[in-house]
Coordinates of N, CA and C in Angstrom, one line a residue:
X1 N 5.9 1.3 10.8 CA 5.1 1.0 9.5 C 3.9 0.0 9.3
X2 N 4.2 -1.4 10.6 CA 3.3 -1.9 10.1 C 2.1 -2.1 10.9
X3 N 2.1 -1.0 12.0 CA 0.7 -0.7 12.8 C 0.2 0.0 12.3
X4 N 0.4 1.2 11.4 CA -0.5 2.2 10.6 C -0.9 0.9 9.2
X5 N -0.6 0.6 8.9 CA -1.0 -0.6 7.2 C -2.2 -1.6 8.3
X6 N -1.6 -2.1 9.2 CA -3.0 -3.5 9.9 C -4.0 -2.3 10.3
X7 N -3.8 -1.5 11.2 CA -4.6 -0.9 11.8 C -5.7 -0.8 10.6
X8 N -5.7 0.1 9.7 CA -6.1 0.5 8.4 C -6.8 -0.7 8.1
X9 N -6.5 -2.0 7.7 CA -6.7 -3.2 7.1 C -7.8 -4.1 8.1
X10 N -7.2 -3.5 9.5 CA -8.1 -4.9 10.5 C -9.4 -4.1 10.5
X11 N -9.4 -2.6 10.4 CA -10.9 -1.8 10.8 C -11.7 -2.5 9.3
X12 N -11.4 -1.9 8.1 CA -12.1 -3.1 7.1 C -12.6 -4.1 6.9
X13 N -11.7 -4.8 7.3 CA -12.0 -6.2 7.5 C -13.3 -6.6 8.7
X14 N -13.1 -5.7 9.6 CA -14.2 -5.8 10.9 C -15.2 -5.3 10.5
X15 N -15.3 -4.3 10.6 CA -16.7 -3.2 10.2 C -17.0 -3.1 8.6
X16 N -16.4 -3.3 7.6 CA -16.8 -3.0 6.3 C -16.6 -1.4 5.5
X17 N -16.9 -1.3 4.7 CA -16.6 -0.1 3.7 C -17.5 1.1 4.9
X18 N -18.4 0.2 5.3 CA -19.8 1.2 5.4 C -19.8 0.6 7.2
X19 N -19.2 1.2 8.4 CA -19.9 0.9 9.2 C -21.1 1.3 10.0
X20 N -21.7 1.8 9.6 CA -22.6 3.1 10.2 C -24.0 1.6 9.6
X21 N -23.9 1.1 8.7 CA -25.0 0.1 7.5 C -24.8 -1.4 9.3
X22 N -23.9 -1.4 10.0 CA -24.4 -2.5 11.0 C -24.7 -1.9 12.2
X23 N -25.6 -2.9 12.5 CA -25.8 -2.6 13.5 C -25.2 -2.8 15.2
X24 N -25.5 -1.6 16.1 CA -24.5 -1.0 17.5 C -24.2 -2.7 18.1
X25 N -25.2 -3.5 18.1 CA -24.8 -4.6 19.0 C -23.4 -5.2 18.2
X26 N -23.4 -5.3 16.9 CA -23.2 -6.0 15.7 C -21.4 -5.6 15.8
X27 N -21.5 -4.1 15.8 CA -20.5 -3.0 16.2 C -19.5 -3.7 17.2
X28 N -20.3 -3.7 18.5 CA -19.7 -3.8 19.9 C -18.6 -5.0 19.7
X29 N -19.4 -6.2 19.1 CA -18.9 -8.0 19.6 C -17.4 -7.5 18.2
X30 N -17.5 -7.0 16.8 CA -16.4 -6.9 16.0 C -15.5 -6.4 16.9
X31 N -15.7 -5.1 17.6 CA -14.5 -4.3 17.8 C -13.8 -5.2 19.4
X32 N -14.4 -5.7 19.6 CA -13.8 -7.1 20.8 C -12.9 -7.6 19.7
X33 N -12.6 -7.9 18.9 CA -11.9 -8.8 17.5 C -10.7 -8.1 17.7
X34 N -10.8 -6.4 17.4 CA -9.4 -5.7 16.7 C -8.3 -6.1 17.4
X35 N -7.9 -6.4 18.7 CA -7.2 -6.4 19.2 C -6.3 -8.2 18.9
X36 N -6.8 -9.1 19.1 CA -6.4 -10.6 18.3 C -6.7 -9.9 16.8
X37 N -7.1 -10.0 16.2 CA -6.7 -9.4 14.3 C -5.6 -8.6 14.5
X38 N -5.4 -7.4 15.1 CA -4.2 -7.0 14.8 C -2.6 -7.7 15.2
X39 N -3.0 -8.7 16.1 CA -1.3 -9.3 16.4 C -1.5 -10.1 15.6
X40 N -2.4 -10.6 14.5 CA -2.1 -11.5 13.5 C -1.6 -10.8 12.5
X41 N -2.1 -9.5 12.6 CA -1.4 -8.8 10.9 C -0.2 -8.8 11.5
X42 N 0.0 -8.1 13.0 CA 1.6 -7.7 12.7 C 2.5 -8.9 12.7
X43 N 2.0 -10.2 13.5 CA 2.9 -11.3 13.3 C 2.9 -11.8 11.7
X44 N 1.8 -11.8 10.9 CA 2.3 -12.0 8.9 C 3.3 -10.7 8.5
X45 N 3.0 -9.9 9.0 CA 3.8 -8.6 8.3 C 5.2 -8.6 8.6
X46 N 5.4 -9.3 10.0 CA 6.9 -9.2 10.8 C 7.6 -10.2 9.9
X47 N 6.5 -11.9 10.1 CA 7.1 -13.3 9.9 C 7.4 -12.8 8.2
X48 N 6.8 -12.5 7.4 CA 6.5 -12.7 5.6 C 8.2 -11.6 5.5
X49 N 8.3 -10.3 6.0 CA 9.4 -9.5 6.1 C 10.1 -10.6 6.5
X50 N 10.5 -11.3 7.3 CA 12.0 -12.0 7.8 C 11.8 -13.0 6.5
X51 N 11.1 -13.5 6.1 CA 11.1 -14.6 4.8 C 11.8 -14.3 3.9
X52 N 12.1 -12.8 3.3 CA 12.1 -12.5 2.4 C 10.8 -11.7 1.0
X53 N 9.4 -11.5 2.0 CA 8.7 -11.5 1.1 C 8.2 -10.0 1.5
X54 N 7.3 -9.9 0.3 CA 6.5 -8.2 0.1 C 5.7 -8.6 1.6
X55 N 5.8 -7.6 2.4 CA 5.0 -8.0 3.7 C 3.6 -7.4 3.4
X56 N 3.8 -6.5 2.7 CA 2.3 -5.7 2.4 C 1.7 -6.6 1.3
X57 N 2.4 -7.8 0.2 CA 1.6 -8.5 -0.5 C 0.5 -9.2 1.0
X58 N 1.9 -10.0 1.8 CA 0.9 -11.4 2.4 C -0.1 -10.7 3.6
X59 N -0.2 -9.7 3.8 CA -1.1 -8.9 4.6 C -2.4 -8.8 4.5
X60 N -1.9 -8.4 3.3 CA -3.3 -8.2 1.8 C -3.7 -9.2 1.3
X61 N -3.0 -10.4 1.4 CA -3.6 -11.6 1.0 C -4.4 -12.1 2.2
X62 N -3.8 -12.0 3.4 CA -5.0 -12.3 4.7 C -5.9 -11.7 5.0
X63 N -5.9 -10.4 4.5 CA -7.0 -9.5 4.5 C -8.2 -10.1 3.3
X64 N -7.8 -10.5 2.2 CA -8.2 -11.0 1.7 C -9.0 -12.2 1.7
X65 N -8.5 -13.3 2.5 CA -8.4 -14.7 2.9 C -9.3 -14.5 4.1
X66 N -9.1 -14.0 5.1 CA -9.8 -14.5 6.7 C -10.4 -12.8 7.4
X67 N -10.0 -11.7 6.9 CA -9.9 -10.8 7.4 C -9.2 -10.7 8.7
X68 N -8.1 -11.7 8.7 CA -6.9 -11.5 9.3 C -7.8 -12.1 11.1
X69 N -8.7 -13.0 10.7 CA -9.3 -14.6 12.0 C -8.5 -15.6 11.9
X70 N -8.7 -16.2 12.7 CA -7.9 -18.1 12.8 C -9.1 -18.9 12.7
X71 N -9.5 -18.8 11.1 CA -10.7 -19.7 11.5 C -10.3 -20.9 10.1
X72 N -11.0 -22.1 10.4 CA -10.8 -22.8 9.4 C -11.9 -23.0 8.4
X73 N -12.0 -23.3 7.2 CA -13.0 -23.4 6.1 C -13.2 -25.2 6.4
X74 N -14.5 -25.6 6.8 CA -14.7 -26.8 7.2 C -14.9 -27.7 5.7
X75 N -15.3 -26.8 4.3 CA -15.6 -27.3 3.0 C -14.5 -27.6 2.8
X76 N -13.2 -26.2 2.9 CA -11.9 -26.8 1.7 C -10.9 -27.1 3.3
X77 N -11.2 -27.3 4.2 CA -10.3 -27.3 5.2 C -9.1 -26.0 5.4
X78 N -9.2 -25.4 4.8 CA -8.0 -24.5 4.7 C -8.3 -23.5 6.2
X79 N -7.0 -23.6 6.8 CA -7.3 -22.9 8.4 C -6.3 -21.8 7.9
X80 N -6.9 -21.1 9.8 CA -5.4 -19.8 9.7 C -5.5 -18.3 8.9
X81 N -5.0 -17.3 9.0 CA -5.4 -16.2 8.7 C -5.0 -16.1 7.4
X82 N -4.5 -16.9 7.0 CA -3.8 -16.9 5.2 C -4.9 -18.1 5.0
X83 N -5.3 -18.2 5.3 CA -6.5 -19.8 5.0 C -5.8 -20.9 3.9
X84 N -4.1 -21.7 4.5 CA -3.6 -22.3 4.3 C -4.4 -23.8 3.9
X85 N -4.1 -24.6 3.3 CA -4.0 -26.3 3.0 C -3.0 -26.9 3.8
X86 N -3.2 -27.4 4.5 CA -2.1 -28.0 5.3 C -1.6 -29.0 5.0
X87 N -1.9 -29.9 4.2 CA -1.3 -30.8 3.4 C -0.6 -30.7 2.2
X88 N -0.7 -29.0 1.5 CA 1.2 -29.0 1.1 C 1.8 -28.4 1.7
X89 N 1.8 -28.2 3.0 CA 3.3 -27.9 3.8 C 3.3 -28.7 5.0
X90 N 5.1 -28.4 5.4 CA 4.8 -28.9 6.4 C 4.1 -28.7 8.1
X91 N 4.2 -30.2 8.3 CA 3.2 -30.5 9.6 C 3.4 -29.6 11.2
X92 N 4.7 -29.2 11.2 CA 5.7 -28.7 11.9 C 5.7 -27.0 11.7
X93 N 5.1 -26.9 11.2 CA 5.1 -24.9 11.2 C 3.5 -24.6 11.5
X94 N 3.3 -23.6 12.2 CA 1.3 -23.3 12.4 C 1.1 -22.2 11.3
X95 N -0.3 -22.3 11.8 CA -0.7 -21.5 10.2 C -0.1 -20.2 9.6
X96 N 0.1 -19.6 10.2 CA 0.7 -18.5 9.5 C 2.6 -18.7 8.8
X97 N 3.2 -19.4 9.3 CA 4.3 -20.0 8.7 C 4.0 -21.0 7.7
X98 N 3.1 -21.4 7.5 CA 3.0 -22.5 6.5 C 1.9 -21.6 5.5
X99 N 1.4 -20.4 5.7 CA 0.4 -19.9 4.7 C 2.0 -18.9 3.7
X100 N 2.9 -18.2 5.0 CA 3.7 -18.0 4.6 C 4.9 -18.6 3.8
X101 N 4.8 -19.8 3.7 CA 5.9 -21.1 3.2 C 5.2 -21.2 1.7
X102 N 3.8 -21.5 2.2 CA 3.4 -21.6 1.0 C 2.9 -20.4 -0.5
X103 N 2.9 -19.3 0.2 CA 3.0 -18.0 -0.5 C 4.6 -18.0 -0.8
X104 N 5.2 -18.2 -0.4 CA 6.3 -18.6 -0.6 C 7.2 -19.2 -2.3
X105 N 6.4 -20.4 -2.2 CA 6.7 -21.5 -2.6 C 6.1 -20.8 -3.9
X106 N 4.6 -20.9 -4.1 CA 4.0 -20.3 -5.2 C 4.6 -18.8 -6.4
X107 N 5.4 -18.1 -5.2 CA 6.0 -17.0 -5.6 C 7.2 -18.0 -6.5
X108 N 8.0 -18.6 -6.2 CA 9.1 -19.0 -7.1 C 8.2 -19.9 -7.8
X109 N 7.4 -20.6 -7.8 CA 7.0 -21.5 -8.8 C 6.6 -20.3 -9.9
X110 N 5.5 -19.6 -9.8 CA 5.3 -18.6 -10.5 C 6.3 -17.4 -11.3
X111 N 5.8 -17.2 -12.5 CA 6.9 -15.9 -12.5 C 5.8 -15.0 -12.5
X112 N 5.1 -14.5 -12.8 CA 3.7 -13.5 -12.5 C 3.2 -13.4 -11.1
X113 N 3.3 -13.2 -10.7 CA 2.9 -12.6 -8.7 C 1.9 -12.2 -9.2
X114 N 0.5 -12.5 -9.9 CA -0.9 -12.5 -9.9 C -1.0 -13.5 -10.3
X115 N -0.6 -14.5 -11.1 CA -1.2 -16.0 -11.2 C -0.5 -16.4 -10.0
X116 N 0.9 -16.3 -9.2 CA 1.1 -17.3 -8.4 C -0.1 -16.4 -7.2
X117 N -0.1 -15.7 -6.9 CA -1.5 -15.0 -6.0 C -3.0 -15.8 -6.0
X118 N -2.8 -16.2 -7.8 CA -4.3 -16.6 -8.0 C -4.6 -18.5 -7.4
X119 N -3.1 -18.5 -7.4 CA -2.8 -20.4 -7.7 C -2.9 -20.0 -6.0
X120 N -2.4 -19.8 -5.4 CA -2.3 -20.0 -3.9 C -3.7 -19.8 -3.4
X121 N -4.8 -19.2 -4.2 CA -6.0 -19.2 -3.8 C -6.6 -20.1 -4.3
X122 N -6.5 -20.6 -5.7 CA -7.1 -21.8 -6.2 C -6.4 -23.2 -7.0
X123 N -5.3 -23.2 -6.4 CA -4.3 -24.0 -7.1 C -3.8 -24.6 -8.4
X124 N -3.1 -24.8 -8.6 CA -3.0 -25.5 -10.1 C -3.7 -25.5 -11.1
X125 N -5.4 -25.7 -10.4 CA -5.8 -25.2 -12.2 C -6.5 -24.4 -12.1
X126 N -6.8 -23.2 -11.3 CA -6.4 -21.7 -11.1 C -5.3 -20.6 -11.0
X127 N -4.4 -21.0 -11.1 CA -3.4 -20.5 -11.2 C -2.9 -19.2 -12.7
X128 N -3.7 -18.9 -12.5 CA -4.2 -17.4 -14.0 C -4.4 -16.1 -13.1
X129 N -3.7 -15.3 -13.6 CA -4.6 -14.0 -13.0 C -6.2 -13.9 -13.0
X130 N -6.9 -13.4 -12.8 CA -8.1 -13.3 -11.9 C -8.6 -11.8 -11.3
X131 N -9.8 -11.4 -11.1 CA -10.4 -10.6 -10.4 C -9.7 -10.6 -9.0
X132 N -9.7 -11.5 -8.3 CA -9.5 -11.9 -6.7 C -8.0 -11.7 -6.5
X133 N -7.0 -11.8 -7.8 CA -5.8 -12.1 -7.4 C -5.1 -10.5 -7.4
X134 N -5.9 -10.1 -8.3 CA -5.9 -8.4 -8.8 C -6.6 -7.7 -7.7
X135 N -7.3 -7.9 -7.0 CA -7.6 -7.0 -5.8 C -6.2 -7.4 -4.8
X136 N -6.1 -8.3 -4.8 CA -4.9 -8.8 -3.6 C -3.7 -7.7 -4.1
X137 N -3.7 -7.7 -5.4 CA -2.2 -7.3 -5.4 C -2.6 -5.5 -5.8
X138 N -4.3 -5.2 -6.1 CA -4.9 -3.4 -5.5 C -4.0 -3.3 -4.4
X139 N -4.5 -3.4 -3.5 CA -4.3 -3.7 -2.2 C -3.0 -3.4 -1.7
X140 N -2.1 -4.5 -1.8 CA -0.9 -4.4 -1.5 C -0.2 -3.1 -2.4
X141 N -0.5 -2.8 -3.4 CA 0.4 -1.6 -3.7 C 0.0 -0.6 -3.1
X142 N -1.5 -0.5 -2.9 CA -2.2 1.3 -2.2 C -1.4 1.1 -0.6
X143 N -0.8 0.2 -0.5 CA -0.3 0.3 1.0 C 0.9 1.0 1.1

């Protein structure tokens, strides 16, 4: 079940909606990242499910946050495929587990899932449902 969902999202994240617009050299470079992105998506899907979260919501969040890459945002300090700010999570967790921990905490704190997603992305000051959070939810529902 996870593979078809992850494969579709990874291809969309890697190439965008119209891959023909990208140069051949760009597409070759991006194709090389697909196996690692699939592994990241699989890990998020399985770990979020085990944690009692909706795995479709978790992989949709990772798609929007990083496109399933293990990057660090130097400006915000957010890291990993779920772009979690580590100072708010237990230090012994890896970036995927920390992101799942943070998502679970936001979902517990907020009554509305859209508000929780907005808060996850922007903190308490932005914990109101917005277009970005609706996009995450819309993608999760479509999976």
